[in-house]
mmCIF file of C-alpha atoms in Angstrom:
data_model
loop_
_atom_site.group_PDB
_atom_site.id
_atom_site.type_symbol
_atom_site.label_atom_id
_atom_site.label_comp_id
_atom_site.label_asym_id
_atom_site.label_seq_id
_atom_site.Cartn_x
_atom_site.Cartn_y
_atom_site.Cartn_z
ATOM 1 C CA MET A 1 47.307 -207.484 -89.206
ATOM 2 C CA ALA A 2 47.192 -210.070 -86.331
ATOM 3 C CA GLU A 3 50.430 -211.582 -85.101
ATOM 4 C CA ILE A 4 50.194 -214.960 -86.507
ATOM 5 C CA HIS A 5 53.070 -217.751 -86.233
ATOM 6 C CA PRO A 6 54.136 -219.496 -89.762
ATOM 7 C CA SER A 7 53.113 -222.756 -88.582
ATOM 8 C CA ALA A 8 49.597 -221.851 -87.790
ATOM 9 C CA VAL A 9 46.576 -222.994 -90.068
ATOM 10 C CA ILE A 10 44.024 -220.369 -90.602
ATOM 11 C CA GLU A 11 41.147 -221.425 -92.810
ATOM 12 C CA ASP A 12 39.726 -219.207 -95.204
ATOM 13 C CA GLY A 13 36.767 -217.289 -93.801
ATOM 14 C CA ALA A 14 37.906 -216.762 -90.313
ATOM 15 C CA ARG A 15 37.545 -213.396 -88.732
ATOM 16 C CA ILE A 16 40.648 -212.370 -86.686
ATOM 17 C CA ALA A 17 40.960 -208.988 -85.082
ATOM 18 C CA GLU A 18 44.126 -207.091 -85.864
ATOM 19 C CA THR A 19 45.407 -207.177 -82.444
ATOM 20 C CA ALA A 20 45.033 -211.040 -82.124
ATOM 21 C CA LYS A 21 48.193 -213.184 -81.536
ATOM 22 C CA ILE A 22 48.120 -217.057 -82.625
ATOM 23 C CA GLY A 23 51.052 -219.184 -81.577
ATOM 24 C CA PRO A 24 52.809 -222.140 -83.384
ATOM 25 C CA TYR A 25 50.597 -225.001 -84.834
ATOM 26 C CA CYS A 26 47.332 -223.559 -83.709
ATOM 27 C CA VAL A 27 44.203 -224.235 -86.202
ATOM 28 C CA VAL A 28 41.441 -221.669 -86.456
ATOM 29 C CA GLY A 29 38.372 -222.816 -88.542
ATOM 30 C CA ALA A 30 36.482 -220.831 -91.328
ATOM 31 C CA ASN A 31 33.660 -219.893 -89.161
ATOM 32 C CA VAL A 32 35.797 -218.747 -86.017
ATOM 33 C CA ASP A 33 35.583 -215.010 -85.011
ATOM 34 C CA LEU A 34 38.513 -213.828 -82.500
ATOM 35 C CA GLY A 35 38.068 -210.546 -81.145
ATOM 36 C CA GLU A 36 40.681 -208.098 -80.069
ATOM 37 C CA ASN A 37 43.514 -209.005 -77.919
ATOM 38 C CA VAL A 38 42.685 -212.695 -78.171
ATOM 39 C CA VAL A 39 45.684 -214.938 -77.569
ATOM 40 C CA LEU A 40 45.957 -218.459 -78.676
ATOM 41 C CA GLU A 41 49.151 -220.142 -77.204
ATOM 42 C CA SER A 42 50.716 -222.885 -79.160
ATOM 43 C CA HIS A 43 48.776 -226.100 -80.330
ATOM 44 C CA VAL A 44 45.325 -224.579 -79.934
ATOM 45 C CA VAL A 45 42.032 -225.573 -82.119
ATOM 46 C CA VAL A 46 39.472 -223.433 -82.329
ATOM 47 C CA THR A 47 36.679 -224.344 -84.815
ATOM 48 C CA GLY A 48 32.956 -224.749 -85.554
ATOM 49 C CA HIS A 49 30.866 -221.551 -85.344
ATOM 50 C CA THR A 50 32.671 -219.825 -82.559
ATOM 51 C CA SER A 51 33.201 -216.349 -81.453
ATOM 52 C CA VAL A 52 35.991 -215.300 -78.777
ATOM 53 C CA GLY A 53 35.427 -212.312 -76.986
ATOM 54 C CA GLU A 54 38.123 -209.527 -76.390
ATOM 55 C CA GLY A 55 41.053 -210.448 -74.225
ATOM 56 C CA THR A 56 40.517 -213.900 -73.826
ATOM 57 C CA HIS A 57 43.744 -216.039 -73.347
ATOM 58 C CA ILE A 58 43.775 -219.717 -74.478
ATOM 59 C CA PHE A 59 46.453 -222.114 -73.633
ATOM 60 C CA PRO A 60 48.095 -224.939 -75.384
ATOM 61 C CA PHE A 61 46.036 -228.153 -76.518
ATOM 62 C CA ALA A 62 42.726 -226.665 -75.584
ATOM 63 C CA SER A 63 40.121 -227.955 -78.140
ATOM 64 C CA ILE A 64 37.286 -225.275 -78.722
ATOM 65 C CA GLY A 65 34.100 -225.623 -80.694
ATOM 66 C CA HIS A 66 34.334 -229.180 -81.822
ATOM 67 C CA GLN A 67 30.964 -230.935 -82.252
ATOM 68 C CA PRO A 68 29.025 -231.742 -79.375
ATOM 69 C CA GLN A 69 29.300 -235.083 -77.304
ATOM 70 C CA ASP A 70 25.997 -235.789 -78.104
ATOM 71 C CA LEU A 71 24.575 -238.837 -80.134
ATOM 72 C CA LYS A 72 21.629 -236.813 -81.397
ATOM 73 C CA TYR A 73 23.900 -234.078 -83.031
ATOM 74 C CA ALA A 74 23.341 -234.312 -86.720
ATOM 75 C CA GLY A 75 25.687 -231.711 -87.921
ATOM 76 C CA GLU A 76 23.329 -228.770 -87.569
ATOM 77 C CA HIS A 77 24.402 -225.322 -87.604
ATOM 78 C CA THR A 78 24.977 -224.432 -83.710
ATOM 79 C CA THR A 79 27.291 -222.055 -81.967
ATOM 80 C CA LEU A 80 29.651 -221.604 -79.146
ATOM 81 C CA GLU A 81 29.995 -217.879 -77.928
ATOM 82 C CA ILE A 82 32.842 -217.227 -75.456
ATOM 83 C CA GLY A 83 32.715 -213.630 -73.512
ATOM 84 C CA LYS A 84 35.605 -211.276 -72.965
ATOM 85 C CA ASN A 85 38.873 -211.820 -70.757
ATOM 86 C CA ASN A 86 38.583 -215.643 -69.921
ATOM 87 C CA ARG A 87 41.663 -217.509 -69.317
ATOM 88 C CA ILE A 88 41.104 -221.042 -70.713
ATOM 89 C CA ARG A 89 43.916 -223.208 -69.682
ATOM 90 C CA GLU A 90 45.664 -226.423 -70.997
ATOM 91 C CA HIS A 91 43.382 -229.223 -72.444
ATOM 92 C CA VAL A 92 40.100 -227.448 -71.776
ATOM 93 C CA THR A 93 37.222 -228.593 -73.927
ATOM 94 C CA MET A 94 34.110 -226.532 -74.954
ATOM 95 C CA ASN A 95 31.392 -227.569 -77.368
ATOM 96 C CA PRO A 96 28.595 -225.627 -79.012
ATOM 97 C CA GLY A 97 24.953 -226.210 -78.754
ATOM 98 C CA THR A 98 22.351 -228.813 -80.300
ATOM 99 C CA ALA A 99 19.026 -228.254 -82.082
ATOM 100 C CA GLY A 100 17.206 -230.020 -79.058
ATOM 101 C CA GLY A 101 18.953 -227.538 -76.588
ATOM 102 C CA GLY A 102 18.626 -223.947 -78.065
ATOM 103 C CA GLY A 103 21.529 -224.200 -80.405
ATOM 104 C CA VAL A 104 23.853 -222.224 -78.229
ATOM 105 C CA THR A 105 26.497 -222.804 -75.687
ATOM 106 C CA ARG A 106 27.225 -219.328 -74.065
ATOM 107 C CA VAL A 107 30.287 -218.396 -71.777
ATOM 108 C CA GLY A 108 30.179 -214.989 -70.100
ATOM 109 C CA ASP A 109 33.174 -212.901 -69.158
ATOM 110 C CA ASN A 110 36.133 -212.992 -66.761
ATOM 111 C CA GLY A 111 36.117 -216.745 -66.473
ATOM 112 C CA LEU A 112 38.962 -218.840 -65.239
ATOM 113 C CA PHE A 113 38.791 -222.520 -66.719
ATOM 114 C CA MET A 114 41.580 -224.490 -65.394
ATOM 115 C CA MET A 115 43.399 -227.500 -66.880
ATOM 116 C CA SER A 116 41.114 -230.087 -68.578
ATOM 117 C CA SER A 117 37.822 -228.603 -67.503
ATOM 118 C CA HIS A 118 34.870 -229.198 -69.817
ATOM 119 C CA VAL A 119 31.821 -226.987 -70.784
ATOM 120 C CA GLY A 120 29.316 -229.300 -72.482
ATOM 121 C CA HIS A 121 26.824 -228.515 -75.233
ATOM 122 C CA ASP A 122 24.133 -225.859 -74.714
ATOM 123 C CA CYS A 123 25.597 -224.934 -71.265
ATOM 124 C CA LEU A 124 24.984 -221.089 -70.096
ATOM 125 C CA VAL A 125 28.027 -220.047 -67.969
ATOM 126 C CA GLY A 126 27.842 -216.573 -66.204
ATOM 127 C CA ASP A 127 30.619 -214.215 -65.630
ATOM 128 C CA ASN A 128 33.301 -214.536 -63.122
ATOM 129 C CA VAL A 129 32.946 -218.340 -62.849
ATOM 130 C CA ILE A 130 36.001 -220.629 -62.033
ATOM 131 C CA LEU A 131 36.113 -224.054 -63.171
ATOM 132 C CA ALA A 132 39.160 -225.703 -61.305
ATOM 133 C CA ASN A 133 41.210 -228.886 -62.829
ATOM 134 C CA ASN A 134 39.102 -231.427 -64.475
ATOM 135 C CA ALA A 135 35.736 -229.973 -63.286
ATOM 136 C CA THR A 136 32.886 -231.138 -65.748
ATOM 137 C CA LEU A 137 29.685 -229.755 -66.942
ATOM 138 C CA GLY A 138 27.231 -231.974 -68.808
ATOM 139 C CA GLY A 139 24.827 -230.721 -71.407
ATOM 140 C CA HIS A 140 22.489 -227.954 -70.600
ATOM 141 C CA VAL A 141 24.072 -227.039 -67.135
ATOM 142 C CA GLU A 142 23.333 -223.580 -66.043
ATOM 143 C CA LEU A 143 25.955 -221.761 -64.105
ATOM 144 C CA ALA A 144 25.020 -218.479 -62.712
ATOM 145 C CA ASP A 145 27.818 -215.477 -62.232
ATOM 146 C CA HIS A 146 30.578 -216.115 -59.396
ATOM 147 C CA VAL A 147 30.099 -219.546 -59.240
ATOM 148 C CA ILE A 148 33.228 -221.777 -58.197
ATOM 149 C CA LEU A 149 33.795 -225.677 -59.072
ATOM 150 C CA GLY A 150 36.266 -227.418 -57.223
ATOM 151 C CA GLY A 151 38.707 -229.889 -58.896
ATOM 152 C CA LEU A 152 37.427 -233.340 -60.268
ATOM 153 C CA SER A 153 33.746 -232.164 -59.620
ATOM 154 C CA ALA A 154 30.933 -232.962 -62.023
ATOM 155 C CA VAL A 155 27.716 -231.405 -62.852
ATOM 156 C CA ARG A 156 24.826 -233.435 -64.035
ATOM 157 C CA GLN A 157 22.999 -232.369 -67.265
ATOM 158 C CA TRP A 158 20.079 -229.879 -67.087
ATOM 159 C CA THR A 159 21.317 -228.981 -63.377
ATOM 160 C CA ARG A 160 21.283 -225.048 -62.268
ATOM 161 C CA ILE A 161 23.748 -223.692 -60.037
ATOM 162 C CA GLY A 162 22.841 -220.178 -58.437
ATOM 163 C CA THR A 163 24.736 -217.216 -58.083
ATOM 164 C CA GLY A 164 27.760 -217.215 -55.724
ATOM 165 C CA ALA A 165 27.493 -221.077 -55.001
ATOM 166 C CA ILE A 166 30.721 -223.062 -54.386
ATOM 167 C CA VAL A 167 31.107 -226.835 -55.290
ATOM 168 C CA GLY A 168 33.577 -228.591 -53.455
ATOM 169 C CA GLY A 169 36.183 -230.931 -55.048
ATOM 170 C CA MET A 170 35.428 -234.214 -56.267
ATOM 171 C CA THR A 171 31.622 -233.567 -55.657
ATOM 172 C CA GLY A 172 28.968 -234.857 -58.044
ATOM 173 C CA VAL A 173 26.088 -232.393 -58.251
ATOM 174 C CA GLU A 174 22.699 -234.193 -59.276
ATOM 175 C CA PHE A 175 20.362 -231.580 -58.230
ATOM 176 C CA ASP A 176 20.026 -227.747 -58.253
ATOM 177 C CA VAL A 177 22.114 -225.593 -55.707
ATOM 178 C CA ILE A 178 20.834 -222.487 -54.290
ATOM 179 C CA PRO A 179 22.298 -219.174 -54.631
ATOM 180 C CA PHE A 180 25.407 -218.695 -52.331
ATOM 181 C CA GLY A 181 25.119 -222.468 -51.471
ATOM 182 C CA SER A 182 27.881 -224.555 -50.430
ATOM 183 C CA VAL A 183 27.795 -228.277 -51.557
ATOM 184 C CA ILE A 184 30.230 -231.297 -50.732
ATOM 185 C CA GLY A 185 30.001 -235.164 -51.067
ATOM 186 C CA ASP A 186 30.325 -237.869 -53.676
ATOM 187 C CA ARG A 187 26.651 -236.868 -54.340
ATOM 188 C CA ALA A 188 26.424 -233.303 -53.393
ATOM 189 C CA LYS A 189 24.560 -232.406 -50.059
ATOM 190 C CA LEU A 190 24.093 -228.835 -49.079
ATOM 191 C CA ALA A 191 26.665 -228.072 -46.375
ATOM 192 C CA GLY A 192 25.801 -224.101 -45.614
ATOM 193 C CA LEU A 193 26.423 -221.090 -47.323
ATOM 194 C CA ASN A 194 29.379 -219.957 -49.239
ATOM 195 C CA LEU A 195 30.202 -217.509 -46.206
ATOM 196 C CA VAL A 196 33.932 -217.093 -47.466
ATOM 197 C CA GLY A 197 32.715 -216.012 -50.927
ATOM 198 C CA LEU A 198 30.048 -213.443 -49.560
ATOM 199 C CA LYS A 199 32.950 -212.118 -47.210
ATOM 200 C CA ARG A 200 35.538 -211.860 -50.023
ATOM 201 C CA LYS A 201 32.883 -209.616 -51.909
ATOM 202 C CA GLU A 202 32.556 -207.586 -48.911
ATOM 203 C CA VAL A 203 28.711 -208.201 -48.531
ATOM 204 C CA PRO A 204 27.344 -206.299 -45.792
ATOM 205 C CA ARG A 205 27.112 -207.977 -42.498
ATOM 206 C CA GLU A 206 23.475 -207.524 -42.002
ATOM 207 C CA GLN A 207 22.624 -209.096 -45.401
ATOM 208 C CA ILE A 208 24.737 -212.210 -44.393
ATOM 209 C CA HIS A 209 23.009 -212.411 -41.220
ATOM 210 C CA ALA A 210 19.550 -212.212 -43.315
ATOM 211 C CA LEU A 211 20.921 -215.017 -45.313
ATOM 212 C CA ARG A 212 21.967 -217.305 -42.403
ATOM 213 C CA ALA A 213 18.488 -216.760 -41.002
ATOM 214 C CA ALA A 214 16.663 -217.705 -44.199
ATOM 215 C CA TYR A 215 18.973 -220.808 -44.763
ATOM 216 C CA LYS A 216 17.944 -221.968 -41.311
ATOM 217 C CA GLU A 217 14.121 -221.379 -42.016
ATOM 218 C CA LEU A 218 14.747 -223.133 -45.372
ATOM 219 C CA PHE A 219 16.465 -226.099 -44.286
ATOM 220 C CA ASP A 220 16.523 -226.433 -40.327
ATOM 221 C CA GLN A 221 12.911 -227.529 -40.152
ATOM 222 C CA GLU A 222 10.684 -229.883 -41.554
ATOM 223 C CA GLU A 223 7.171 -228.284 -41.138
ATOM 224 C CA GLY A 224 5.571 -227.876 -44.763
ATOM 225 C CA THR A 225 7.670 -228.262 -48.216
ATOM 226 C CA LEU A 226 10.616 -226.409 -49.205
ATOM 227 C CA ARG A 227 8.587 -224.562 -51.648
ATOM 228 C CA SER A 228 5.906 -223.550 -49.137
ATOM 229 C CA ARG A 229 8.712 -222.337 -46.690
ATOM 230 C CA ALA A 230 10.144 -220.405 -49.807
ATOM 231 C CA GLU A 231 6.860 -218.788 -50.466
ATOM 232 C CA ALA A 232 6.458 -217.797 -46.899
ATOM 233 C CA LEU A 233 10.055 -216.324 -46.577
ATOM 234 C CA ALA A 234 9.579 -214.563 -50.200
ATOM 235 C CA ALA A 235 6.354 -212.921 -48.839
ATOM 236 C CA ARG A 236 8.323 -210.881 -45.922
ATOM 237 C CA SER A 237 11.809 -210.626 -47.366
ATOM 238 C CA GLU A 238 11.185 -208.034 -50.355
ATOM 239 C CA ASN A 239 13.841 -205.873 -48.533
ATOM 240 C CA GLN A 240 16.627 -208.465 -48.235
ATOM 241 C CA PRO A 241 18.064 -208.623 -51.714
ATOM 242 C CA LEU A 242 20.109 -211.771 -51.317
ATOM 243 C CA VAL A 243 17.461 -213.627 -49.748
ATOM 244 C CA LYS A 244 15.288 -212.583 -52.605
ATOM 245 C CA ILE A 245 17.775 -214.290 -55.002
ATOM 246 C CA VAL A 246 17.680 -217.473 -53.051
ATOM 247 C CA THR A 247 13.579 -217.536 -52.993
ATOM 248 C CA ASP A 248 13.398 -216.603 -56.601
ATOM 249 C CA PHE A 249 15.692 -219.442 -57.410
ATOM 250 C CA ILE A 250 13.815 -221.942 -55.489
ATOM 251 C CA LEU A 251 10.253 -220.658 -56.778
ATOM 252 C CA ASN A 252 11.219 -220.076 -60.485
ATOM 253 C CA LYS A 253 10.224 -223.428 -61.537
ATOM 254 C CA ASP A 254 7.941 -226.055 -59.783
ATOM 255 C CA ASP A 255 9.471 -229.252 -61.024
ATOM 256 C CA ARG A 256 13.171 -228.941 -59.591
ATOM 257 C CA ARG A 257 14.869 -230.850 -57.197
ATOM 258 C CA PHE A 258 17.475 -229.266 -54.975
ATOM 259 C CA CYS A 259 20.407 -230.117 -52.982
ATOM 260 C CA THR A 260 19.659 -230.270 -49.343
ATOM 261 C CA PRO A 261 21.572 -231.181 -45.966
ATOM 262 C CA ARG A 262 21.311 -234.743 -45.280
ATOM 263 C CA SER A 263 19.058 -235.960 -42.426
ATOM 264 C CA GLY A 264 20.732 -234.931 -38.925
ATOM 265 C CA GLU A 265 23.218 -232.744 -40.286
#
């Protein structure tokens, strides 16, 4: 049997692994699935059609799986899927999807969601992401793997942030952020590459040099459009895997706007 504090409320139908631990005054809804070694500290609420993967640790006063903050939501059956080995700190909120957004909010593995961060409806969050205190994702946001959001940052709905990118504290992100990009400002501007993150991951020096050259070609000239420059770069960069990730991200959709450096910077 799972280790469940006597004061916890477990609704009939909840599926709880034998190695899970549920602390004082937690509430677990009827349609919740808690995996092996999941830990709920005191005063955690997990509800809705929510699954929590093995080894995830949720701290006091987190609100997980309550209905989306979307006026169009009409009580339809939608889900929240949380992966393995996440740390979900105090007062974090995560909402399920909506019918208009695919019906699922999905969080990957090994994430750190610091105090009062928010994952809105229909978001798709990759592995090894970090949301610092009070970082906020609007609905339908896509975060790729290894993204870091600084404290008090906010990402507008329908925005994509590519793998390995970093968002500075108190930054408002309105447009897509390229993979490995670094953005800052009250409305995010592209401020270079996330070189610190690349070095921490021990990316080979020659790949970093290739990325820096690609960045200059994409953003340090005015000839043509960003898309045309990305197409030209892609045509001769098939042997540069990180550059290809950036060009694929830009060329993936033709109706997107991107964070770019401000004029003269």
